[in-house]
Amino acid sequence: MDGNGKERSKNSETEMTSHLFSLVSDSDSQRRRQVESEIG
């Protein structure tokens, strides 16, 4: 997960930000928890 996360961080940096913004807009606790788990 470390290797993939590092490589993905560089390529999907904008995508991650967009995803985080979507979560904030959703204001969903459950979804936020899943994202936190994925990020680590």
PDB file of C-alpha atoms in Angstrom:
ATOM      1  CA  MET A   1       0.000   0.000   0.000  1.00  0.00           C
ATOM      2  CA  ASP A   2       2.965   2.288   0.660  1.00  0.00           C
ATOM      3  CA  GLY A   3       4.410   1.965  -2.840  1.00  0.00           C
ATOM      4  CA  ASN A   4       1.067   2.378  -4.560  1.00  0.00           C
ATOM      5  CA  GLY A   5       0.063   5.249  -2.310  1.00  0.00           C
ATOM      6  CA  LYS A   6       3.275   7.138  -2.993  1.00  0.00           C
ATOM      7  CA  GLU A   7       3.064   6.708  -6.759  1.00  0.00           C
ATOM      8  CA  ARG A   8      -0.638   7.481  -6.767  1.00  0.00           C
ATOM      9  CA  SER A   9      -0.102  10.556  -4.599  1.00  0.00           C
ATOM     10  CA  LYS A  10       1.951  12.167  -7.364  1.00  0.00           C
ATOM     11  CA  ASN A  11      -0.408  11.195 -10.183  1.00  0.00           C
ATOM     12  CA  SER A  12      -3.732  11.483  -8.371  1.00  0.00           C
ATOM     13  CA  GLU A  13      -2.949  14.502  -6.213  1.00  0.00           C
ATOM     14  CA  THR A  14      -5.630  16.594  -7.910  1.00  0.00           C
ATOM     15  CA  GLU A  15      -8.002  13.650  -7.970  1.00  0.00           C
ATOM     16  CA  MET A  16      -7.582  13.165  -4.225  1.00  0.00           C
ATOM     17  CA  THR A  17      -8.306  16.830  -3.562  1.00  0.00           C
ATOM     18  CA  SER A  18     -11.421  16.633  -5.710  1.00  0.00           C
ATOM     19  CA  HIS A  19     -12.488  13.512  -3.842  1.00  0.00           C
ATOM     20  CA  LEU A  20     -11.958  15.188  -0.461  1.00  0.00           C
ATOM     21  CA  PHE A  21     -13.996  18.197  -1.560  1.00  0.00           C
ATOM     22  CA  SER A  22     -16.775  15.851  -2.644  1.00  0.00           C
ATOM     23  CA  LEU A  23     -16.751  14.231   0.783  1.00  0.00           C
ATOM     24  CA  VAL A  24     -16.949  17.597   2.513  1.00  0.00           C
ATOM     25  CA  SER A  25     -19.883  18.528   0.300  1.00  0.00           C
ATOM     26  CA  ASP A  26     -21.526  15.212   1.126  1.00  0.00           C
ATOM     27  CA  SER A  27     -20.842  15.693   4.835  1.00  0.00           C
ATOM     28  CA  ASP A  28     -21.107  11.924   5.259  1.00  0.00           C
ATOM     29  CA  SER A  29     -19.394  10.506   8.343  1.00  0.00           C
ATOM     30  CA  GLN A  30     -19.404   6.943   7.020  1.00  0.00           C
ATOM     31  CA  ARG A  31     -17.901   7.951   3.687  1.00  0.00           C
ATOM     32  CA  ARG A  32     -15.299  10.097   5.384  1.00  0.00           C
ATOM     33  CA  ARG A  33     -14.311   7.139   7.537  1.00  0.00           C
ATOM     34  CA  GLN A  34     -13.800   4.983   4.439  1.00  0.00           C
ATOM     35  CA  VAL A  35     -11.578   7.614   2.832  1.00  0.00           C
ATOM     36  CA  GLU A  36      -9.524   7.936   6.018  1.00  0.00           C
ATOM     37  CA  SER A  37      -9.049   4.173   5.989  1.00  0.00           C
ATOM     38  CA  GLU A  38      -7.916   4.272   2.355  1.00  0.00           C
ATOM     39  CA  ILE A  39      -5.518   7.156   2.923  1.00  0.00           C
ATOM     40  CA  GLY A  40      -4.124   5.374   5.947  1.00  0.00           C
TER      41      GLY A  40
END
